mmCIF file of C-alpha atoms and ligand atoms in Angstrom:
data_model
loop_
_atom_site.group_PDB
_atom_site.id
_atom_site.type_symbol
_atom_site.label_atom_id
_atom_site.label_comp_id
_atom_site.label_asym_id
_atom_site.label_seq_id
_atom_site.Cartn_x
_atom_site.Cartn_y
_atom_site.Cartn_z
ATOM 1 C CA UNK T 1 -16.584 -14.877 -17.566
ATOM 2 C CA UNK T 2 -15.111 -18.536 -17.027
ATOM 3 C CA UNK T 3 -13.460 -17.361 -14.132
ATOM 4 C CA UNK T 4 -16.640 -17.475 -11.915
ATOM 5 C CA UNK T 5 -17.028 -20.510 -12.194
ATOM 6 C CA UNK T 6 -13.444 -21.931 -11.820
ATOM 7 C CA UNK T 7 -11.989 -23.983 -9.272
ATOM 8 C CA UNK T 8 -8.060 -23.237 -8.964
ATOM 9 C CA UNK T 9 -6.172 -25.519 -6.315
ATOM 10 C CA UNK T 10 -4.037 -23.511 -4.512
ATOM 11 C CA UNK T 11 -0.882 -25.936 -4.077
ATOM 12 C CA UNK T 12 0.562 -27.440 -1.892
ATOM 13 C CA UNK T 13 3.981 -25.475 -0.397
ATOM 14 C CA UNK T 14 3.012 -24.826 3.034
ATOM 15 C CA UNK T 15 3.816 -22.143 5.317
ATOM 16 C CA UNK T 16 4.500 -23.135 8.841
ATOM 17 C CA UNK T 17 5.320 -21.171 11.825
ATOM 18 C CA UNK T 18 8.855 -22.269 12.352
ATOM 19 C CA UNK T 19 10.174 -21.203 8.357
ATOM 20 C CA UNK T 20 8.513 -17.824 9.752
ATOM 21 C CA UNK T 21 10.953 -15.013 11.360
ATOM 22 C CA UNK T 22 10.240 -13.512 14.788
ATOM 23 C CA UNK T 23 9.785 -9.845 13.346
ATOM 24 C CA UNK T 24 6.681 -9.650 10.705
ATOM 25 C CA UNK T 25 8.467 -7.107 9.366
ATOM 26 C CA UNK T 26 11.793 -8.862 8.198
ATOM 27 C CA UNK T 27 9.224 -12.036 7.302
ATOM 28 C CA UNK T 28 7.541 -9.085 5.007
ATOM 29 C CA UNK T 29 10.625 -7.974 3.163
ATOM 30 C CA UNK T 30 11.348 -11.597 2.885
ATOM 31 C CA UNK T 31 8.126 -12.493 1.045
ATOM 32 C CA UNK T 32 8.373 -8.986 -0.830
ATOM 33 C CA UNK T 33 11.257 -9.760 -2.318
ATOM 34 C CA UNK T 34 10.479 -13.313 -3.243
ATOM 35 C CA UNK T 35 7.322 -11.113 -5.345
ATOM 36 C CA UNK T 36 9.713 -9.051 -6.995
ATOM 37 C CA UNK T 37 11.937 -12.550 -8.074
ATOM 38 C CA UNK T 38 8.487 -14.170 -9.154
ATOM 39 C CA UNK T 39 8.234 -11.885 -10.714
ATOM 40 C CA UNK T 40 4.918 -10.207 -9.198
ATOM 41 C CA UNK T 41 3.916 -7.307 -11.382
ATOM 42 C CA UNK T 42 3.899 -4.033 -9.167
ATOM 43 C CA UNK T 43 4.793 -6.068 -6.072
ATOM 44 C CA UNK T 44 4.676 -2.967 -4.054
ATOM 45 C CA UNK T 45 1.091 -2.294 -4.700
ATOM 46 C CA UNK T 46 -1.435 -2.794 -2.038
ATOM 47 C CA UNK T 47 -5.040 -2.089 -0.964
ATOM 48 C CA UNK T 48 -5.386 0.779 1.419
ATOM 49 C CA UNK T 49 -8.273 0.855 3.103
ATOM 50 C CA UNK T 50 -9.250 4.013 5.832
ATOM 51 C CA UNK T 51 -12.514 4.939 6.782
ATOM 52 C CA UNK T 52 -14.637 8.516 6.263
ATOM 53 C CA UNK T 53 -16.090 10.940 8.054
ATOM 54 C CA UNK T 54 -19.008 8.781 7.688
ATOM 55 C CA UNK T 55 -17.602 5.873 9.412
ATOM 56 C CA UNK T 56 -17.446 4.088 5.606
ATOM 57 C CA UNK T 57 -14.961 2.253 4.110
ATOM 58 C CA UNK T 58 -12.960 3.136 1.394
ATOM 59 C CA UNK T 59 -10.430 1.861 -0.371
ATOM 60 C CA UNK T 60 -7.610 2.379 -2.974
ATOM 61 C CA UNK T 61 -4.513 0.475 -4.437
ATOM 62 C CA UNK T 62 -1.253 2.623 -3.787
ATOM 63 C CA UNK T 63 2.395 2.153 -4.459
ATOM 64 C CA UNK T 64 4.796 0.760 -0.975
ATOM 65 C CA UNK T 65 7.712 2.745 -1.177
ATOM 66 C CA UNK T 66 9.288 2.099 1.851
ATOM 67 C CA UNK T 67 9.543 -0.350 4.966
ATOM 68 C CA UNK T 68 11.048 0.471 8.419
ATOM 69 C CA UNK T 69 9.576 -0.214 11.232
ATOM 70 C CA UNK T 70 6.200 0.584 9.050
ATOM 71 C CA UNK T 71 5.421 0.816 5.855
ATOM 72 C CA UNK T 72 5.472 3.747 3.486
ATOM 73 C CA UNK T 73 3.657 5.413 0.500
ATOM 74 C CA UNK T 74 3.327 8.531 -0.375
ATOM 75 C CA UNK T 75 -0.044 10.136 -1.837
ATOM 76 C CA UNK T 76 -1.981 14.326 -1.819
ATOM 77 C CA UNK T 77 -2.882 15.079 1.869
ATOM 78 C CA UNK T 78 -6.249 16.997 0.693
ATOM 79 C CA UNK T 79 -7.208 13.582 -0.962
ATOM 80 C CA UNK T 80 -10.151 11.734 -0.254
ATOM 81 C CA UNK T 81 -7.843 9.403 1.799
ATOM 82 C CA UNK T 82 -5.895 12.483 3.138
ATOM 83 C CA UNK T 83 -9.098 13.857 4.681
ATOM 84 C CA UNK T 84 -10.034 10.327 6.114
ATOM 85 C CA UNK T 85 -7.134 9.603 7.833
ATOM 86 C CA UNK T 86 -6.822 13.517 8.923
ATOM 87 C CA UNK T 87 -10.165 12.090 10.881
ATOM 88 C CA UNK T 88 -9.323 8.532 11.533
ATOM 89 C CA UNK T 89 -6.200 7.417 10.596
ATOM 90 C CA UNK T 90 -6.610 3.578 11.659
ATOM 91 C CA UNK T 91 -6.226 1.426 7.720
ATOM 92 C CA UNK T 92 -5.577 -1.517 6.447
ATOM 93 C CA UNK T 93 -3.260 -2.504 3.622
ATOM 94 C CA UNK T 94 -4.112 -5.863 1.392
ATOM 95 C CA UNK T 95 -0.714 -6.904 -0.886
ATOM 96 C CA UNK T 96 -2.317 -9.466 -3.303
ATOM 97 C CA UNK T 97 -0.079 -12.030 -4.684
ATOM 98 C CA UNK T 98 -2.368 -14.088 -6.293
ATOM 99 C CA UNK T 99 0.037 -15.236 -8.717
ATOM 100 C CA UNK T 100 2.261 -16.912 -5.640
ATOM 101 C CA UNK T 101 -0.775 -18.070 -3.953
ATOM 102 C CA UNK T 102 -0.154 -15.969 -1.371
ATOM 103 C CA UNK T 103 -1.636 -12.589 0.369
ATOM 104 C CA UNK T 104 -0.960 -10.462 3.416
ATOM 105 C CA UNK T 105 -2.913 -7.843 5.459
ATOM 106 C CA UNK T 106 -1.514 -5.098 7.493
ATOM 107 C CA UNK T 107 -3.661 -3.325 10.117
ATOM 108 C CA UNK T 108 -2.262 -0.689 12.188
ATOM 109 C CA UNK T 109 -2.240 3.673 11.930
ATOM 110 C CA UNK T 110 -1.191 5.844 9.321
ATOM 111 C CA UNK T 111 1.140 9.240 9.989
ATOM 112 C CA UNK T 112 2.399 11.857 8.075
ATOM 113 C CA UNK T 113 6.354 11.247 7.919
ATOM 114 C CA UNK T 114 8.605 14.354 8.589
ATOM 115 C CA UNK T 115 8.751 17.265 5.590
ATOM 116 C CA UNK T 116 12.325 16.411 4.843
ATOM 117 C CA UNK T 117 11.603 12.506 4.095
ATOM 118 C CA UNK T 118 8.665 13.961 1.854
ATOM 119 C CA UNK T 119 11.256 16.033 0.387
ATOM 120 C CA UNK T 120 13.941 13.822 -0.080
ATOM 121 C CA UNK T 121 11.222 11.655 -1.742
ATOM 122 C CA UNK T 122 9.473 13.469 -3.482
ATOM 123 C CA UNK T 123 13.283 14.721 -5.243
ATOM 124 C CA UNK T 124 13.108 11.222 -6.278
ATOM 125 C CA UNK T 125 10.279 10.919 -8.119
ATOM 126 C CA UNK T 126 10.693 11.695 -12.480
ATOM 127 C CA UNK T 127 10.087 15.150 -13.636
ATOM 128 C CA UNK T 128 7.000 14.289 -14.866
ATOM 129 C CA UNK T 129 5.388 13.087 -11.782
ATOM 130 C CA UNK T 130 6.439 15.983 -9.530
ATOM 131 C CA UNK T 131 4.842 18.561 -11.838
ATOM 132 C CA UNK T 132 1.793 16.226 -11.917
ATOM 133 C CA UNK T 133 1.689 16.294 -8.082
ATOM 134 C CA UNK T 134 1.074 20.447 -8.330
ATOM 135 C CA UNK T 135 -1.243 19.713 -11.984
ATOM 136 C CA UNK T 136 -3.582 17.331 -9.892
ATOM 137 C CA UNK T 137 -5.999 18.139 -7.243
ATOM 138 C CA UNK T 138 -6.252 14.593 -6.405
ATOM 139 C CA UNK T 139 -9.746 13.810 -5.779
ATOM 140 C CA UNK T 140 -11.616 16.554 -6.640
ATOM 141 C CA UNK T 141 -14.020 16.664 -9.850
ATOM 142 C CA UNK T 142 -13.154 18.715 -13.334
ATOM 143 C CA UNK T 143 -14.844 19.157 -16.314
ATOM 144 C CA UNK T 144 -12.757 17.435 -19.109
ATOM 145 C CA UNK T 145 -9.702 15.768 -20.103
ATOM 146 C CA UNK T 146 -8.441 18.681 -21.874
ATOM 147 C CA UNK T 147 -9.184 20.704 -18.132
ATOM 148 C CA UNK T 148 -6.759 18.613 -16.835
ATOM 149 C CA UNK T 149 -3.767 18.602 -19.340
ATOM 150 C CA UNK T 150 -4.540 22.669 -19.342
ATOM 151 C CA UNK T 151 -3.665 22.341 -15.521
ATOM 152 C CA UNK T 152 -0.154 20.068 -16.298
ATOM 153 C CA UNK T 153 0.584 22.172 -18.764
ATOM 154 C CA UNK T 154 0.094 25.468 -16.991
ATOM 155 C CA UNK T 155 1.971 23.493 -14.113
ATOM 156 C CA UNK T 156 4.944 22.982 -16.484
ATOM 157 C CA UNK T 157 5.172 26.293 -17.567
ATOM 158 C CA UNK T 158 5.187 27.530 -13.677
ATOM 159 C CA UNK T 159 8.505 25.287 -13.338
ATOM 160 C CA UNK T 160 9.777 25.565 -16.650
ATOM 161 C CA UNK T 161 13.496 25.443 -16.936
ATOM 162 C CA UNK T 162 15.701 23.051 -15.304
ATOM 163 C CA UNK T 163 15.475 23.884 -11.757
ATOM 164 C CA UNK T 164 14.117 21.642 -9.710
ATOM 165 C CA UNK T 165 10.695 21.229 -9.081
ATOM 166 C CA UNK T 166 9.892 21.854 -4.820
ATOM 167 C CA UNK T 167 7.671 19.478 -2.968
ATOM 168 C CA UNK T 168 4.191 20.633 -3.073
ATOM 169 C CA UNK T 169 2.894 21.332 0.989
ATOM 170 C CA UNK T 170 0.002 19.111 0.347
ATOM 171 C CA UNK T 171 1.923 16.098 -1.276
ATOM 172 C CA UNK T 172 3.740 14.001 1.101
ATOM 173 C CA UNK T 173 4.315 10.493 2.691
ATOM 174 C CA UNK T 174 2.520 8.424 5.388
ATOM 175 C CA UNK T 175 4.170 5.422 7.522
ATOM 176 C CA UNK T 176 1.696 2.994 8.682
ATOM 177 C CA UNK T 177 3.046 1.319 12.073
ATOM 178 C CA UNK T 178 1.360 -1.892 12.410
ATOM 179 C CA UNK T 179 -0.489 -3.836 14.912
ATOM 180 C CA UNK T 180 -1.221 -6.671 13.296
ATOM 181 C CA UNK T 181 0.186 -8.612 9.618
ATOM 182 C CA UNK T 182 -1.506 -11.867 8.652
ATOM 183 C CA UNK T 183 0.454 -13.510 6.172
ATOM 184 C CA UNK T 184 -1.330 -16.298 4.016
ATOM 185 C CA UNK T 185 -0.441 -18.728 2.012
ATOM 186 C CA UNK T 186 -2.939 -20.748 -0.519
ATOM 187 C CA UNK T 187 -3.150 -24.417 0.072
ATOM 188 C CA UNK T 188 -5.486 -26.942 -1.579
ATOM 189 C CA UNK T 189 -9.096 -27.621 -0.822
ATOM 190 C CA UNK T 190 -9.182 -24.202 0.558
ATOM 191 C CA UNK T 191 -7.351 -25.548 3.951
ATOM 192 C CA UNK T 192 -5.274 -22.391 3.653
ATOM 193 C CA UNK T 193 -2.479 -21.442 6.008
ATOM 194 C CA UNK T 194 -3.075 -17.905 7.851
ATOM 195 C CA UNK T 195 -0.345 -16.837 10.542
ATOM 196 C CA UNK T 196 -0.993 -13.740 12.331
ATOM 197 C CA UNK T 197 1.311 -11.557 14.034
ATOM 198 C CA UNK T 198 -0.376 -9.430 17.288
ATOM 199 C CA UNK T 199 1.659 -6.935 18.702
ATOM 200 C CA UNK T 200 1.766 -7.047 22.200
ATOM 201 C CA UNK T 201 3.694 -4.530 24.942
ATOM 202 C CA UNK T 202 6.351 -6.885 25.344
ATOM 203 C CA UNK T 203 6.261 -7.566 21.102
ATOM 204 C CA UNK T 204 4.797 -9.585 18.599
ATOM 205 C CA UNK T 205 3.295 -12.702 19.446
ATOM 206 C CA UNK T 206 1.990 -14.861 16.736
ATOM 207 C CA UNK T 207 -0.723 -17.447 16.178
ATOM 208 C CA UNK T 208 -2.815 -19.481 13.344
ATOM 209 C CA UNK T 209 -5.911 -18.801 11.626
ATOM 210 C CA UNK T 210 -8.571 -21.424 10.377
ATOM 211 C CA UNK T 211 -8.689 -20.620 6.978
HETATM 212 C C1 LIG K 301 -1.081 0.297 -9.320
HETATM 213 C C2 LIG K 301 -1.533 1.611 -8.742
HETATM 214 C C3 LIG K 301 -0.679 2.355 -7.965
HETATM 215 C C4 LIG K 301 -1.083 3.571 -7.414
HETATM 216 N N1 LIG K 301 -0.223 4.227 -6.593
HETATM 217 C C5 LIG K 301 -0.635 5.377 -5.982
HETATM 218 C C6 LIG K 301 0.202 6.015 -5.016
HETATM 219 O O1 LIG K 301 1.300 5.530 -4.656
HETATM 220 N N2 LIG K 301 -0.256 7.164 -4.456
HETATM 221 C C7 LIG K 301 -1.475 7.709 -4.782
HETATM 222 O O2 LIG K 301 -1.815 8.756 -4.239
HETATM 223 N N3 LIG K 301 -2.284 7.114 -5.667
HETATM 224 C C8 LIG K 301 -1.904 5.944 -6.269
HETATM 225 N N4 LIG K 301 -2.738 5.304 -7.162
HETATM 226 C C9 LIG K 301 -4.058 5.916 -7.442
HETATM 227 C C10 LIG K 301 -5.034 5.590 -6.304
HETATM 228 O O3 LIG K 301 -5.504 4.252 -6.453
HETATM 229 C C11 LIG K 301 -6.217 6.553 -6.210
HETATM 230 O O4 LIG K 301 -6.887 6.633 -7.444
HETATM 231 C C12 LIG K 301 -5.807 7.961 -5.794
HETATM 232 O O5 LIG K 301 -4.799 7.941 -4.798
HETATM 233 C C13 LIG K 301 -6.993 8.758 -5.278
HETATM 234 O O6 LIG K 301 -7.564 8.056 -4.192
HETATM 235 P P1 LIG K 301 -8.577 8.774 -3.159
HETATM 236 O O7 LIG K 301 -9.509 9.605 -3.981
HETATM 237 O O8 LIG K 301 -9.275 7.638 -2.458
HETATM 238 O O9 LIG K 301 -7.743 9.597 -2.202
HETATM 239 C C14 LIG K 301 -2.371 4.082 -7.698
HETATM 240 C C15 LIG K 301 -3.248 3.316 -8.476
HETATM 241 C C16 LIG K 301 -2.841 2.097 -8.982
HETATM 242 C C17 LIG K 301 -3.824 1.272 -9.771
#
């Protein structure tokens, strides 16, 4: 386990307010596709974090797979996070880019987007994946392995043929409009560089974190 006890210096390309564009949104597509050049594996993966009925964090990594004026992934609705942001639906979403030294966090709430964007989406997705989306309950315990490819496989047999295989009603995407995106950058001797963007009625305003 060397890397507990390893000291990596961050670099020295800073990020400063005025290379930064006035919408954190554009300034995130910007820095997503610089991860996808890099190239960052999964670039589009990020930390979403809600919280449960308990008033506990939790957290998984999901896939981004869309940004419009929010950001967009799609998951089950009766999942554990389905049933936390049914409750609460205030998250946050970490993209780590270690790799370019960099890292930014998204806070802001989650909503279901409109049945026909889940559809059109979810036509997207490979065969293999939409029968897996009616094979799965997401979240919920089963006995084995084998339980589970008994469930895809009686799945496959429900849709066998080569029709098309329908959105299931609890599978679906959220868009998480955002309040706040802090975009950091690694520098050395952990002087970092955080810029955070605060939305405000009259739009974002945007100021600098000690790191
Ligand atoms: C790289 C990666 C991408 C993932 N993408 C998704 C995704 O887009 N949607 C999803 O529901 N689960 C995705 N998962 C699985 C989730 O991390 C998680 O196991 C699952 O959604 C159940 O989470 P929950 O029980 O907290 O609801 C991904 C996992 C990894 C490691």
């Amino acid at each position: 386990m060397d890397s507990l006890s390893r000291h990596e210096d961050y670099g020295s390309i800073p990020l400063h307010e005025s290379h930064m564009v006035a919408d954190p949104l554009a300034q995130f597509a910007e820095w997503l596709t610089e991860a996808e050049a890099f190239p960052i594996y999964e670039p589009n993966a990020f930390v979403l974090g809600t919280i449960d009925d308990d008033g506990r964090p939790t957290a998984r990594t999901v896939l981004l797979k869309g940004l419009d004026e929010g950001f967009l992934f799609a998951t089950n609705y009766l999942s554990r996070k389905g049933h936390a942001l049914d409750g609460d639906n205030h998250v946050t979403a970490v993209f780590g880019w270690y790799a370019m030294h960099r890292q930014v966090i998204i806070e802001g709430s989650a909503t279901k987007v409109s049945p026909e964007e889940s559809t059109d989406y979810f036509a997207s997705r490979p065969r293999g994946s939409q029968v897996a989306a009616w094979a799965s309950e997401q979240s919920k315990p089963i006995d084995s392995r084998d339980a589970l490819e008994q469930q895809f496989a009686d799945a496959e047999q429900r849709f066998a043929g080569d029709g098309e295989v329908p959105r299931p009603p609890h599978w679906g995407g959220y868009r998480i409009v955002p309040t706040r995106i802090e975009f950091w950058k690694g520098r050395s001797n952990r002087m970092h560089d955080r810029i955070v963007y605060l939305r405000t009625p009259d739009g974002w305003t945007v100021e600098r974190l000690q790191p």
